[in-house]
Short mmCIF file of C-alpha atoms and ligand atoms in Angstrom, two decimals:
data_model
loop_
_atom_site.label_atom_id
_atom_site.label_comp_id
_atom_site.label_asym_id
_atom_site.label_seq_id
_atom_site.Cartn_x
_atom_site.Cartn_y
_atom_site.Cartn_z
CA MET A 2 -0.06 0.32 -0.42
CA ASN A 3 1.51 3.69 -0.92
CA TYR A 4 1.67 6.08 1.73
CA SER A 5 -0.94 8.32 1.34
CA LYS A 6 -3.54 5.94 0.89
CA ARG A 7 -2.78 5.08 4.04
CA GLN A 8 -3.84 8.26 5.20
CA GLN A 9 -7.43 6.91 4.24
CA GLU A 10 -7.10 3.55 6.76
CA ARG A 11 -10.21 3.96 9.10
CA THR A 12 -10.88 2.32 12.24
CA LEU A 13 -14.14 1.79 14.30
CA VAL A 14 -14.38 3.58 18.20
CA VAL A 15 -17.65 2.72 20.29
CA ILE A 16 -17.43 4.59 23.90
CA LYS A 17 -19.66 1.81 25.19
CA PRO A 18 -22.38 2.31 27.55
CA ASP A 19 -20.39 2.75 31.07
CA GLY A 20 -18.23 5.57 29.02
CA VAL A 21 -21.40 7.43 28.01
CA GLN A 22 -22.16 7.12 31.42
CA ARG A 23 -19.23 8.65 33.16
CA SER A 24 -19.29 11.69 31.21
CA LEU A 25 -16.14 10.48 28.85
CA ILE A 26 -17.12 11.28 25.54
CA GLY A 27 -15.51 14.36 25.18
CA GLU A 28 -12.06 13.21 26.92
CA ILE A 29 -11.96 11.00 24.77
CA ILE A 30 -12.89 12.18 21.23
CA GLY A 31 -10.55 15.18 22.78
CA ARG A 32 -7.55 12.18 22.49
CA PHE A 33 -8.09 11.51 19.12
CA GLU A 34 -8.42 14.79 17.83
CA LYS A 35 -5.20 15.48 19.61
CA LEU A 36 -3.36 12.47 17.76
CA GLY A 37 -3.93 14.29 14.31
CA LEU A 38 -6.71 11.49 13.14
CA LYS A 39 -9.97 12.86 11.48
CA LEU A 40 -13.35 12.19 12.74
CA THR A 41 -15.61 10.93 9.50
CA ALA A 42 -18.66 9.50 11.53
CA MET A 43 -20.29 9.32 15.01
CA LYS A 44 -23.45 8.10 15.98
CA MET A 45 -25.56 7.29 19.76
CA CYS A 46 -27.08 4.22 19.68
CA LEU A 47 -28.81 1.87 21.92
CA LEU A 48 -27.89 -1.81 20.52
CA THR A 49 -29.68 -5.02 20.28
CA GLU A 50 -28.24 -8.41 21.75
CA GLU A 51 -28.33 -10.00 18.06
CA PHE A 52 -26.33 -6.73 16.50
CA VAL A 53 -23.53 -7.11 19.80
CA GLU A 54 -23.52 -10.90 18.90
CA LYS A 55 -22.56 -10.29 15.03
CA HIS A 56 -20.38 -7.53 16.27
CA TYR A 57 -17.90 -9.49 18.34
CA THR A 58 -18.03 -13.02 15.97
CA LEU A 59 -16.81 -11.08 12.65
CA ASP A 60 -14.01 -12.60 13.63
CA PRO A 61 -13.77 -15.77 13.21
CA GLU A 62 -10.63 -15.96 15.85
CA TRP A 63 -12.59 -14.11 18.41
CA ARG A 64 -13.85 -16.86 20.61
CA ARG A 65 -10.28 -18.53 20.63
CA ILE A 66 -8.53 -15.27 21.28
CA THR A 67 -10.38 -13.63 23.85
CA GLY A 68 -10.49 -17.19 25.99
CA GLU A 69 -7.10 -17.65 25.71
CA LYS A 70 -5.96 -14.03 26.74
CA ARG A 71 -8.70 -14.64 29.89
CA ILE A 72 -6.46 -18.09 30.88
CA LYS A 73 -3.19 -15.94 30.22
CA ALA A 74 -4.05 -13.48 32.55
CA ALA A 75 -5.35 -15.97 35.42
CA LYS A 76 -2.07 -18.05 34.95
CA GLU A 77 -0.41 -14.82 35.82
CA LYS A 78 -2.66 -13.80 38.80
CA GLY A 79 -2.90 -17.43 40.06
CA GLU A 80 -6.37 -17.02 39.51
CA LYS A 81 -8.65 -20.62 38.83
CA LEU A 82 -10.95 -20.72 35.96
CA GLU A 83 -13.82 -22.93 36.23
CA THR A 84 -12.84 -24.15 33.19
CA GLU A 85 -9.81 -24.02 30.41
CA ASP A 86 -11.63 -24.28 27.79
CA PRO A 87 -11.28 -20.73 25.72
CA LEU A 88 -14.75 -21.36 23.51
CA GLU A 89 -16.28 -22.09 26.98
CA ILE A 90 -14.71 -19.12 29.03
CA THR A 91 -15.87 -16.94 25.53
CA ALA A 92 -19.51 -18.45 25.79
CA VAL A 93 -19.97 -17.35 28.80
CA ILE A 94 -18.58 -13.80 28.22
CA LEU A 95 -20.34 -13.25 25.22
CA GLU A 96 -23.46 -13.17 27.46
CA LYS A 97 -21.97 -10.88 29.69
CA LEU A 98 -21.30 -8.59 27.04
CA LYS A 99 -24.45 -8.61 25.52
CA LYS A 100 -25.56 -7.64 29.00
CA TYR A 101 -23.42 -5.09 29.52
CA MET A 102 -23.61 -3.66 25.43
CA THR A 103 -27.50 -3.30 25.60
CA SER A 104 -27.10 -1.78 28.94
CA GLY A 105 -27.41 1.93 27.49
CA PRO A 106 -26.32 4.06 25.05
CA VAL A 107 -22.91 3.84 23.00
CA ILE A 108 -21.51 6.36 20.82
CA ALA A 109 -19.79 4.77 17.92
CA MET A 110 -17.41 6.48 15.17
CA VAL A 111 -14.69 6.17 12.39
CA TRP A 112 -11.47 7.82 13.15
CA GLN A 113 -9.23 8.18 9.86
CA GLY A 114 -5.61 8.30 9.57
CA VAL A 115 -2.29 6.75 8.96
CA HIS A 116 -1.99 3.80 11.17
CA ALA A 117 -5.15 4.48 12.67
CA THR A 118 -6.20 1.18 13.69
CA GLU A 119 -2.83 0.69 15.51
CA LEU A 120 -2.49 4.06 16.92
CA VAL A 121 -6.03 3.87 18.61
CA ARG A 122 -5.27 0.66 19.99
CA LYS A 123 -2.27 1.82 21.69
CA MET A 124 -3.94 4.99 22.86
CA VAL A 125 -7.10 2.72 24.15
CA GLY A 126 -4.96 0.32 26.05
CA GLY A 127 -5.41 -3.37 27.09
CA THR A 128 -8.29 -5.25 27.43
CA GLU A 129 -8.30 -5.42 31.22
CA PRO A 130 -8.54 -1.90 32.75
CA ARG A 131 -6.24 -3.01 36.03
CA SER A 132 -3.42 -4.12 33.57
CA SER A 133 -3.82 -1.45 31.29
CA ASP A 134 -0.65 0.60 30.66
CA VAL A 135 -1.26 4.39 32.86
CA GLY A 136 -1.60 6.79 30.16
CA THR A 137 -4.21 4.82 28.20
CA ILE A 138 -7.58 5.53 28.39
CA ARG A 139 -8.63 2.08 29.77
CA GLY A 140 -5.38 2.23 32.28
CA ASP A 141 -6.36 6.25 33.55
CA TYR A 142 -9.84 6.38 33.58
CA VAL A 143 -11.20 3.01 34.93
CA LEU A 144 -10.51 0.27 37.61
CA ASP A 145 -11.88 -2.77 36.75
CA SER A 146 -10.71 -6.60 36.61
CA TYR A 147 -10.79 -9.58 35.01
CA ILE A 148 -11.50 -10.84 38.79
CA LEU A 149 -14.12 -8.46 40.28
CA ALA A 150 -16.02 -9.05 36.93
CA ASP A 151 -15.78 -12.73 37.12
CA SER A 152 -16.98 -12.63 40.85
CA ASP A 153 -19.74 -10.02 40.20
CA GLY A 154 -20.53 -12.47 37.14
CA ARG A 155 -20.27 -9.54 34.67
CA ALA A 156 -18.69 -8.20 31.31
CA VAL A 157 -15.54 -6.30 32.24
CA ARG A 158 -16.43 -2.51 32.21
CA ASN A 159 -13.37 -0.93 29.96
CA LEU A 160 -15.50 2.36 28.49
CA ILE A 161 -14.05 1.87 24.85
CA HIS A 162 -14.66 -0.98 21.80
CA ALA A 163 -11.82 -0.28 19.28
CA SER A 164 -10.79 -2.80 16.35
CA GLY A 165 -7.86 -4.95 16.35
CA THR A 166 -6.94 -4.86 12.95
CA ALA A 167 -6.61 -2.78 9.65
CA GLU A 168 -8.85 -5.63 8.21
CA GLU A 169 -11.50 -6.23 11.38
CA SER A 170 -12.01 -2.12 11.59
CA GLU A 171 -13.18 -2.49 7.63
CA ALA A 172 -15.38 -5.30 8.48
CA GLU A 173 -16.73 -3.25 11.37
CA ILE A 174 -17.51 -0.12 10.11
CA LYS A 175 -19.60 -1.94 7.56
CA HIS A 176 -21.70 -3.89 10.34
CA TRP A 177 -22.01 -0.28 12.00
CA PHE A 178 -22.24 2.23 9.92
CA LYS A 179 -24.34 2.59 6.12
CA PRO A 180 -21.87 4.16 3.47
CA GLU A 181 -23.67 7.58 3.44
CA GLU A 182 -23.55 7.96 7.18
CA ILE A 183 -19.60 8.15 6.60
CA VAL A 184 -18.65 11.41 5.49
CA ASN A 185 -15.56 12.53 2.57
CA TYR A 186 -13.87 15.83 3.71
CA ARG A 187 -10.73 17.68 3.79
CA LEU A 188 -9.53 18.86 7.69
CA ILE A 189 -7.29 21.81 7.12
CA ALA A 190 -4.81 19.89 10.02
CA GLU A 191 -4.13 17.37 7.41
CA GLN A 192 -1.60 19.47 5.76
CA ILE A 193 0.89 19.77 8.34
CA LEU A 194 0.38 16.52 9.21
CA TYR A 195 0.75 14.50 5.66
CA ASP A 196 2.26 17.24 3.42
CA VAL A 197 5.75 16.64 1.95
CA ASN A 198 7.06 20.21 1.50
CA LEU A 199 5.19 22.45 4.13
CA ASP A 200 4.52 25.02 1.56
CA GLY A 201 2.61 28.05 1.88
CA LEU A 202 2.89 28.47 5.64
CA LEU A 203 5.20 31.54 4.88
CA GLU A 204 3.85 34.84 3.56
P1 ADP B 30 -10.91 -5.63 23.56
O1 ADP B 30 -12.19 -4.84 23.61
O2 ADP B 30 -9.44 -5.10 24.20
O3 ADP B 30 -10.72 -6.04 22.20
P2 ADP B 30 -11.53 -8.32 23.38
O4 ADP B 30 -12.09 -8.26 21.94
O5 ADP B 30 -10.91 -9.51 23.67
O6 ADP B 30 -11.32 -7.25 24.30
O7 ADP B 30 -13.39 -8.52 24.30
C1 ADP B 30 -13.88 -7.64 23.65
C2 ADP B 30 -14.96 -7.28 25.15
O8 ADP B 30 -15.43 -8.24 25.99
C3 ADP B 30 -13.66 -6.42 26.22
O9 ADP B 30 -13.43 -5.15 25.68
C4 ADP B 30 -14.26 -6.57 27.36
O10 ADP B 30 -15.59 -5.57 27.69
C5 ADP B 30 -15.18 -8.06 27.80
N1 ADP B 30 -14.36 -9.07 28.23
C6 ADP B 30 -13.40 -9.61 27.62
N2 ADP B 30 -12.54 -10.30 28.73
C7 ADP B 30 -13.54 -10.67 29.23
C8 ADP B 30 -13.47 -11.80 30.84
N3 ADP B 30 -12.83 -12.55 30.65
N4 ADP B 30 -14.05 -11.34 31.41
C9 ADP B 30 -15.23 -10.11 31.17
N5 ADP B 30 -15.51 -9.58 30.50
C10 ADP B 30 -14.21 -9.92 29.30
MG1 MG B 31 -12.05 -6.93 20.63
#
């Protein structure tokens, strides 16, 4: 892929119901804006359980990966799980996720720019807020953990969803937005971010 094409890389970000209720919409949007990404679509919506299940299972590997991630975290912390089968673990997580994601309004957005998926993931941080890095959105603004969520029988509350790979981004954007909901426009700041020569700054 040539680099000017890379400036058009897009990624899906969803502020989950807890992010909306914690009054973090502006803070989260501000972080991506300040990075230099361009917001090209945004809407508030209420989700159905069917929509949530489809979203999380667009990637056929998601069930296995998410189960394995939980097993790895349990090993590191010396926690005992009810099963060591990643698919069984994810089946339970998915049911909890459906409740979590349908509990209130969410904000869905498309952000565009070079390395958009990778940079958004970096800023969002790891899945479990307890262990996500300081400076990330999940690390800075919420304190939930796998062990607490497990003991309360609910999904981990981590404020935000972000696509995992560029390929996943495109599939998720298609699931969430009609093409006409995504706006194609020029952001003046892109000139300073991407222009080769920075011509025209001086009078
Ligand atoms: P991420 O959102 O970091 O990409 P996953 O795709 O693995 O994470 O999982 C989707 C969402 O499911 C997480 O953001 C979190 O809300 C919830 N979740 C994941 N793993 C667990 C778990 N072991 N227990 C409870 N909830 C979980
Ligand atoms: Mg994921």
